[in-house]
Amino acid sequence: MPLSQRFTLTQYLIEQRRRFPDASGDFNALILDVALACKAIARTVAFGELGGVTGNHEVEGGASINVQGETQKKLDVLSNQVFIQMNEWGGHLAGMASEEMDAPYQIPTSYPRGKYLLVFDPLDGSSNIDVNVSVGSIFSVLRAPADAIASGRDLTEADFLQPGATQVAAGYALYGPTTMFILSVGNGVAGFTLDPNLGEFRLTHPDIRVPEQTQEFAINASNSRFWEPPVKRYVDECLAGKTGPRGKDFNMRWIASMVAEAHRILMRGGVFLYPRDTKDPSKPGRLRLLYEANPIGFIMEQAGGRASTGHQPVLGVRPSELHQRIGLVFGSREEVERIERYHHEPAPRASETPLFAERSLFRV
Ligand code: AFP
């Protein structure tokens, strides 16, 4: 399709809004502010060492640590600031929450307060930014509680604890060889590529569908000794390839940047697992529910894929904490359903699964 005929993100949003003749335009303006933040972050990331933005964020006494107990990169802090600056003033938001902030961010009283909540991971995969892997920003849009909208009161953590199924929209920007913006407003998934000449996101992937089957899986195999039996079983069967119960060979990938893995899976299928494991009993998984699992889960489901904790659909989980962690499996529908089935079935006896006994590559 000639470039001139490709919709911009703004045109796409206007088209989508025609489904809701009474819409105020607030929602579209919010998504455009989020997209602007992503463009600004893409630009900052692209300068890398030249822009003096690589490395840890240093404070008195050493590198700063976020609420997760993780070292903050300079770019984590900068990206968080960009999200706040671009989104606090427009009057569309009642408040924000981020991986990089302990508590909800209150919209300053100098700005009007609106009806949406924005939850985000400003720079996912950032612990690998210094080696130039693809990183991205993940966001989720929720409705603020009615009384908060009516009164304009400060928000509490509880206001954000909504199941993923209630998301109004979700998406991510990927800062890779090209910058892309992937969005679902609850009507399928559309992908936009940043046109560096225009500085605009142009619609390049109008209706993304995750292939239902796959021969590719992604998991951090260094955790194998901590996996629960259903995950061990699944991975063992994939590794057994043609000669095993699956009767086909599988390929494995691990980028350690979930947003990049999610994008690969959206484009060509696959399954991603960061399951609950026994590594640290105080952490029921590695990834965060509200700004990682829920938005990526929403995108996957809207693209015909599936997202699960292993035990239940991730979008059905009622959050208990702002920074709650959770086990996450997503991607091609048939694989995710298989992994869920393994979690619900009684563990097979060793005699029924020779892979588990003698030949498991990941035996403990
Ligand atoms: P960072 O944003 O701190 O780099 O974390 C990335 C992440 O949350 C997710 O994007 C990766 O899939 C996962 O962590 C990688 O975890 P491992 O380092 O345990 O493989």
Coordinates of C-alpha atoms and ligand atoms in Angstrom, one line a residue:
M1 CA 0.0 0.0 0.0
P2 CA 1.4 3.5 -0.9
L3 CA 2.6 5.3 2.2
S4 CA 0.3 8.2 1.5
Q5 CA -2.7 5.9 1.9
R6 CA -1.6 4.5 5.3
F7 CA -3.7 5.8 8.2
T8 CA -2.0 7.7 11.0
L9 CA -2.7 6.7 14.6
T10 CA -4.9 9.9 14.8
Q11 CA -7.0 8.8 11.8
Y12 CA -7.3 5.3 13.2
L13 CA -8.6 6.6 16.5
I14 CA -11.1 8.9 14.8
E15 CA -12.4 5.9 12.8
Q16 CA -12.7 3.8 16.0
R17 CA -14.5 6.7 17.8
R18 CA -17.2 6.6 15.1
R19 CA -18.5 3.4 16.8
F20 CA -19.3 5.6 19.8
P21 CA -21.1 8.8 18.6
D22 CA -21.4 10.1 22.2
A23 CA -17.7 9.8 23.0
S24 CA -16.2 13.1 24.3
G25 CA -12.8 12.7 22.6
D26 CA -11.1 12.3 25.9
F27 CA -10.0 8.8 25.3
N28 CA -8.5 9.5 21.9
A29 CA -6.6 12.5 23.3
L30 CA -5.3 10.3 26.1
I31 CA -4.0 7.6 23.7
L32 CA -2.3 10.4 21.6
D33 CA -0.6 11.7 24.7
V34 CA 0.6 8.2 25.5
A35 CA 1.9 7.8 21.9
L36 CA 3.6 11.2 22.2
A37 CA 5.4 10.0 25.4
C38 CA 6.5 6.8 23.5
K39 CA 7.9 8.9 20.6
A40 CA 9.8 11.0 23.1
I41 CA 11.2 7.9 24.8
A42 CA 12.1 6.3 21.5
R43 CA 14.1 9.4 20.6
T44 CA 15.9 9.4 24.0
V45 CA 16.7 5.7 23.8
A46 CA 18.0 6.1 20.2
F47 CA 20.8 8.5 21.4
G48 CA 22.1 5.8 23.9
E49 CA 25.6 6.5 25.0
L50 CA 25.7 9.7 22.9
G51 CA 22.9 11.2 24.9
G52 CA 24.5 10.2 28.2
V53 CA 21.5 8.2 29.2
T54 CA 22.9 4.7 29.6
G55 CA 23.9 3.2 33.0
N56 CA 22.4 3.2 36.4
H57 CA 20.5 6.1 38.0
E58 CA 22.9 7.3 40.7
V59 CA 21.7 8.9 43.9
E60 CA 23.6 9.6 47.1
G61 CA 25.0 6.3 48.2
G62 CA 24.9 4.5 44.8
A63 CA 22.4 3.3 42.3
S64 CA 18.7 4.0 43.1
I65 CA 16.4 1.0 43.8
N66 CA 12.7 0.9 42.9
V67 CA 9.8 -0.4 44.9
Q68 CA 10.5 -3.9 43.3
G69 CA 14.0 -3.9 44.8
E70 CA 15.5 -3.6 41.3
T71 CA 18.3 -1.2 40.3
Q72 CA 16.9 1.7 38.3
K73 CA 18.5 2.7 35.1
K74 CA 18.8 6.3 34.1
L75 CA 16.4 5.5 31.3
D76 CA 13.8 4.0 33.7
V77 CA 13.7 7.3 35.6
L78 CA 13.7 9.5 32.5
S79 CA 11.0 7.4 30.8
N80 CA 8.8 7.6 33.9
Q81 CA 9.2 11.4 33.9
V82 CA 8.2 11.6 30.2
F83 CA 5.1 9.5 30.8
I84 CA 4.1 11.8 33.7
Q85 CA 4.8 15.1 31.9
M86 CA 3.0 14.1 28.7
N87 CA -0.1 12.7 30.5
E88 CA -0.7 14.8 33.7
W89 CA -1.9 18.0 32.1
G90 CA -4.6 17.0 29.6
G91 CA -7.5 16.6 31.9
H92 CA -8.2 13.0 30.8
L93 CA -6.7 11.2 33.8
A94 CA -7.8 10.8 37.4
G95 CA -4.3 9.4 38.3
M96 CA -1.4 7.2 37.2
A97 CA 0.6 4.3 38.6
S98 CA 3.9 3.0 37.4
E99 CA 6.5 0.3 38.0
E100 CA 8.9 3.0 39.0
M101 CA 6.7 4.7 41.7
D102 CA 5.8 3.2 45.0
A103 CA 2.4 4.8 45.3
P104 CA -0.2 6.2 42.8
Y105 CA 0.7 9.5 41.2
Q106 CA -1.9 12.2 42.0
I107 CA -2.7 14.7 39.2
P108 CA -1.5 18.1 40.5
T109 CA -4.4 20.3 41.5
S110 CA -3.3 22.9 38.9
Y111 CA -4.6 20.5 36.2
P112 CA -8.1 19.2 35.7
R113 CA -8.8 15.6 36.7
G114 CA -10.5 13.2 34.3
K115 CA -12.1 9.8 34.2
Y116 CA -9.3 7.4 33.3
L117 CA -6.4 5.7 35.1
L118 CA -3.1 5.1 33.3
V119 CA -0.9 2.3 34.5
F120 CA 2.5 1.7 32.9
D121 CA 5.9 0.1 32.9
P122 CA 7.8 3.0 31.3
L123 CA 10.7 0.9 30.1
D124 CA 10.4 -2.8 30.1
G125 CA 13.6 -4.8 29.5
S126 CA 15.7 -1.9 30.8
S127 CA 18.1 -4.1 32.7
N128 CA 19.5 -5.0 29.3
I129 CA 19.4 -1.5 27.8
D130 CA 23.2 -1.1 28.0
V131 CA 23.6 -4.1 25.6
N132 CA 21.2 -2.5 23.0
V133 CA 18.4 -5.0 23.1
S134 CA 14.9 -4.0 22.1
V135 CA 13.0 -2.5 25.0
G136 CA 9.6 -1.0 25.2
S137 CA 6.9 0.9 27.2
I138 CA 3.7 -1.0 28.3
F139 CA 0.5 0.7 29.2
S140 CA -3.0 -0.1 30.4
V141 CA -6.1 2.3 30.6
L142 CA -8.7 1.7 33.2
R143 CA -11.8 3.7 34.2
A144 CA -11.5 5.6 37.5
P145 CA -14.1 4.8 40.2
A146 CA -17.3 6.9 39.7
D147 CA -16.9 8.7 43.1
A148 CA -13.3 9.7 42.2
I149 CA -14.5 11.1 38.9
A150 CA -17.4 13.0 40.6
S151 CA -15.4 14.4 43.5
G152 CA -11.9 14.7 41.9
R153 CA -10.5 13.3 45.1
D154 CA -7.0 11.9 45.4
L155 CA -6.7 8.2 44.4
T156 CA -5.8 5.3 46.6
E157 CA -4.1 2.1 45.7
A158 CA -7.4 0.3 45.9
D159 CA -8.8 2.4 43.0
F160 CA -6.3 0.6 40.6
L161 CA -7.0 -2.9 41.8
Q162 CA -9.3 -3.8 38.9
P163 CA -9.2 -7.1 36.9
G164 CA -7.5 -7.0 33.5
A165 CA -10.9 -7.8 31.8
T166 CA -12.0 -4.3 32.7
Q167 CA -9.2 -2.5 30.8
V168 CA -10.6 0.0 28.3
A169 CA -7.4 -0.2 26.2
A170 CA -3.9 -1.5 26.4
G171 CA -0.8 -1.5 24.3
Y172 CA 2.9 -1.1 24.1
A173 CA 5.6 0.7 22.2
L174 CA 8.6 -1.3 21.1
Y175 CA 11.9 0.5 20.6
G176 CA 13.7 -1.8 18.2
P177 CA 15.1 -1.5 14.7
T178 CA 11.9 0.3 14.0
T179 CA 9.7 2.0 16.7
M180 CA 6.2 0.4 16.8
F181 CA 3.1 1.2 18.7
I182 CA 0.7 -1.7 19.3
L183 CA -2.8 -0.9 20.5
S184 CA -6.1 -2.5 21.4
V185 CA -9.1 -0.4 22.2
G186 CA -11.1 -3.6 22.7
N187 CA -11.8 -4.1 19.0
G188 CA -8.8 -6.3 17.8
V189 CA -5.2 -5.3 17.7
A190 CA -3.6 -2.8 15.4
G191 CA 0.1 -2.1 14.8
F192 CA 1.7 1.2 13.8
T193 CA 5.2 1.9 12.7
L194 CA 6.9 5.2 13.5
D195 CA 7.5 7.1 10.2
P196 CA 10.8 8.9 11.0
N197 CA 10.2 11.4 8.2
L198 CA 6.8 12.5 9.6
G199 CA 7.3 11.7 13.2
E200 CA 3.9 10.0 13.0
F201 CA 2.8 6.4 13.8
R202 CA 1.4 4.9 10.5
L203 CA -0.9 1.9 10.4
T204 CA 1.2 -1.0 9.1
H205 CA -0.4 -4.0 10.8
P206 CA -4.2 -3.4 10.7
D207 CA -5.6 -6.7 12.3
I208 CA -2.9 -8.7 14.1
R209 CA -3.8 -12.3 14.8
V210 CA -1.6 -14.7 16.8
P211 CA -1.3 -18.0 15.0
E212 CA -3.1 -20.7 17.1
Q213 CA -0.3 -23.2 16.8
T214 CA 3.4 -22.8 17.2
Q215 CA 6.7 -24.6 17.4
E216 CA 8.5 -21.9 19.4
F217 CA 8.6 -21.4 23.2
A218 CA 10.3 -18.8 25.4
I219 CA 11.4 -19.4 29.0
N220 CA 14.3 -18.6 31.2
A221 CA 15.7 -22.2 31.5
S222 CA 18.2 -21.2 34.2
N223 CA 15.2 -21.4 36.6
S224 CA 14.3 -25.0 35.6
R225 CA 15.2 -26.5 39.0
F226 CA 12.5 -24.2 40.5
W227 CA 9.7 -25.0 38.1
E228 CA 6.5 -26.7 39.1
P229 CA 5.8 -30.2 37.5
P230 CA 3.3 -29.0 34.9
V231 CA 5.9 -26.5 33.5
K232 CA 8.7 -29.1 33.6
R233 CA 6.4 -31.5 31.7
Y234 CA 5.6 -29.0 29.1
V235 CA 9.2 -27.9 28.4
D236 CA 10.5 -31.5 28.5
E237 CA 7.9 -32.5 25.9
C238 CA 8.9 -29.5 23.7
L239 CA 12.6 -30.4 24.0
A240 CA 11.9 -34.1 23.1
G241 CA 10.9 -32.8 19.7
K242 CA 9.9 -35.2 16.9
T243 CA 10.7 -38.3 19.0
G244 CA 8.6 -37.2 22.0
P245 CA 4.8 -37.0 22.7
R246 CA 4.4 -33.7 20.7
G247 CA 5.8 -35.4 17.5
K248 CA 7.4 -32.1 16.3
D249 CA 10.6 -30.1 16.9
F250 CA 10.5 -26.9 18.8
N251 CA 12.7 -23.8 18.8
M252 CA 13.5 -21.8 21.9
R253 CA 14.1 -18.1 22.4
W254 CA 14.8 -15.9 25.5
I255 CA 15.4 -12.1 25.1
A256 CA 14.7 -11.2 28.8
S257 CA 12.6 -8.2 27.5
M258 CA 9.0 -9.3 27.7
V259 CA 7.8 -6.6 25.4
A260 CA 10.1 -7.9 22.7
E261 CA 9.0 -11.5 23.2
A262 CA 5.3 -10.4 23.1
H263 CA 5.9 -8.7 19.8
R264 CA 7.6 -11.7 18.3
I265 CA 4.7 -13.9 19.4
L266 CA 2.1 -11.4 18.0
M267 CA 3.9 -11.4 14.7
R268 CA 4.6 -15.1 14.2
G269 CA 3.2 -17.1 17.1
G270 CA 4.9 -18.8 20.0
V271 CA 4.4 -19.2 23.7
F272 CA 6.0 -17.2 26.6
L273 CA 6.3 -18.6 30.1
Y274 CA 7.5 -16.8 33.2
P275 CA 5.6 -19.2 35.6
R276 CA 5.2 -19.2 39.3
D277 CA 8.1 -21.1 40.7
T278 CA 9.8 -22.0 44.0
K279 CA 12.8 -19.8 43.7
D280 CA 11.6 -17.2 46.2
P281 CA 8.4 -18.3 48.0
S282 CA 7.6 -14.6 48.8
K283 CA 7.2 -13.9 45.1
P284 CA 4.4 -15.6 43.3
G285 CA 6.1 -15.0 39.9
R286 CA 8.5 -12.5 38.4
L287 CA 6.2 -10.2 36.3
R288 CA 3.9 -7.6 37.6
L289 CA 0.1 -8.0 37.1
L290 CA -1.1 -4.5 36.6
Y291 CA 1.4 -3.0 34.1
E292 CA 2.9 -6.1 32.5
A293 CA 0.6 -9.2 32.6
N294 CA -2.7 -7.4 32.2
P295 CA -1.9 -5.2 29.2
I296 CA 0.0 -7.9 27.4
G297 CA -2.8 -10.4 28.3
F298 CA -5.4 -8.0 26.9
I299 CA -3.4 -7.6 23.6
M300 CA -3.0 -11.4 23.3
E301 CA -6.6 -12.1 23.9
Q302 CA -7.7 -9.4 21.5
A303 CA -5.4 -10.9 18.8
G304 CA -7.0 -14.4 19.3
G305 CA -4.2 -15.7 21.6
R306 CA -4.5 -16.5 25.3
A307 CA -3.0 -15.3 28.5
S308 CA -3.0 -17.3 31.7
T309 CA -1.4 -17.6 35.1
G310 CA -1.1 -21.3 34.3
H311 CA -4.2 -21.9 36.4
Q312 CA -6.7 -19.3 35.2
P313 CA -7.1 -16.6 32.6
V314 CA -4.9 -13.7 33.8
L315 CA -7.5 -11.1 32.9
G316 CA -9.9 -12.7 35.5
V317 CA -7.5 -12.2 38.4
R318 CA -8.6 -9.6 41.0
P319 CA -5.5 -7.7 42.0
S320 CA -4.6 -7.4 45.7
E321 CA -1.7 -5.0 45.4
L322 CA -0.4 -2.3 43.1
H323 CA 2.9 -4.0 42.5
Q324 CA 1.6 -7.6 42.7
R325 CA 3.6 -10.2 40.9
I326 CA 2.1 -13.2 39.1
G327 CA 3.0 -16.3 37.0
L328 CA 2.4 -15.6 33.3
V329 CA 2.0 -17.7 30.3
F330 CA 0.8 -16.2 27.0
G331 CA 0.8 -16.7 23.2
S332 CA -0.7 -19.1 20.8
R333 CA -4.0 -20.3 22.1
E334 CA -3.5 -24.1 21.7
E335 CA -0.2 -24.1 23.6
V336 CA -1.5 -21.9 26.5
E337 CA -4.5 -24.1 26.8
R338 CA -2.3 -27.2 26.9
I339 CA -0.2 -25.6 29.7
E340 CA -3.4 -24.8 31.6
R341 CA -4.5 -28.4 31.1
Y342 CA -1.2 -29.7 32.5
H343 CA -1.8 -27.5 35.6
H344 CA -5.2 -29.0 36.2
E345 CA -4.4 -32.7 35.5
P346 CA -2.9 -34.9 38.2
A347 CA 0.9 -35.1 37.6
P348 CA 1.5 -38.2 35.4
R349 CA 3.4 -41.1 37.0
A350 CA 7.1 -41.4 36.0
S351 CA 6.3 -44.7 34.2
E352 CA 3.8 -42.8 31.9
T353 CA 6.3 -40.1 31.1
P354 CA 9.7 -41.5 30.4
L355 CA 10.8 -38.0 29.6
F356 CA 10.4 -37.1 33.2
A357 CA 12.3 -40.0 34.5
E358 CA 15.4 -40.9 32.6
R359 CA 15.6 -38.5 29.8
S360 CA 14.6 -35.2 31.1
L361 CA 17.1 -32.5 30.2
F362 CA 15.9 -30.4 33.1
R363 CA 16.0 -33.0 35.8
V364 CA 16.6 -31.7 39.4
Ligands
AFP1 P1 13.6 -5.3 33.5 O1 12.6 -4.3 32.9 O2 14.1 -5.0 34.9 O3 14.8 -5.5 32.5 O4 12.8 -6.7 33.6 C1 12.4 -7.3 32.5 C2 11.4 -8.3 32.8 O5 10.4 -7.9 33.7 C3 10.7 -8.9 31.6 O6 10.6 -8.0 30.5 C4 11.6 -10.1 31.2 O7 10.8 -11.1 30.6 C5 12.0 -10.6 32.6 O8 12.1 -9.4 33.4 C6 13.4 -11.2 32.5 O9 13.7 -11.8 33.7 P2 15.0 -12.7 33.8 O10 16.2 -11.8 34.0 O11 14.8 -13.5 35.1 O12 15.2 -13.6 32.6

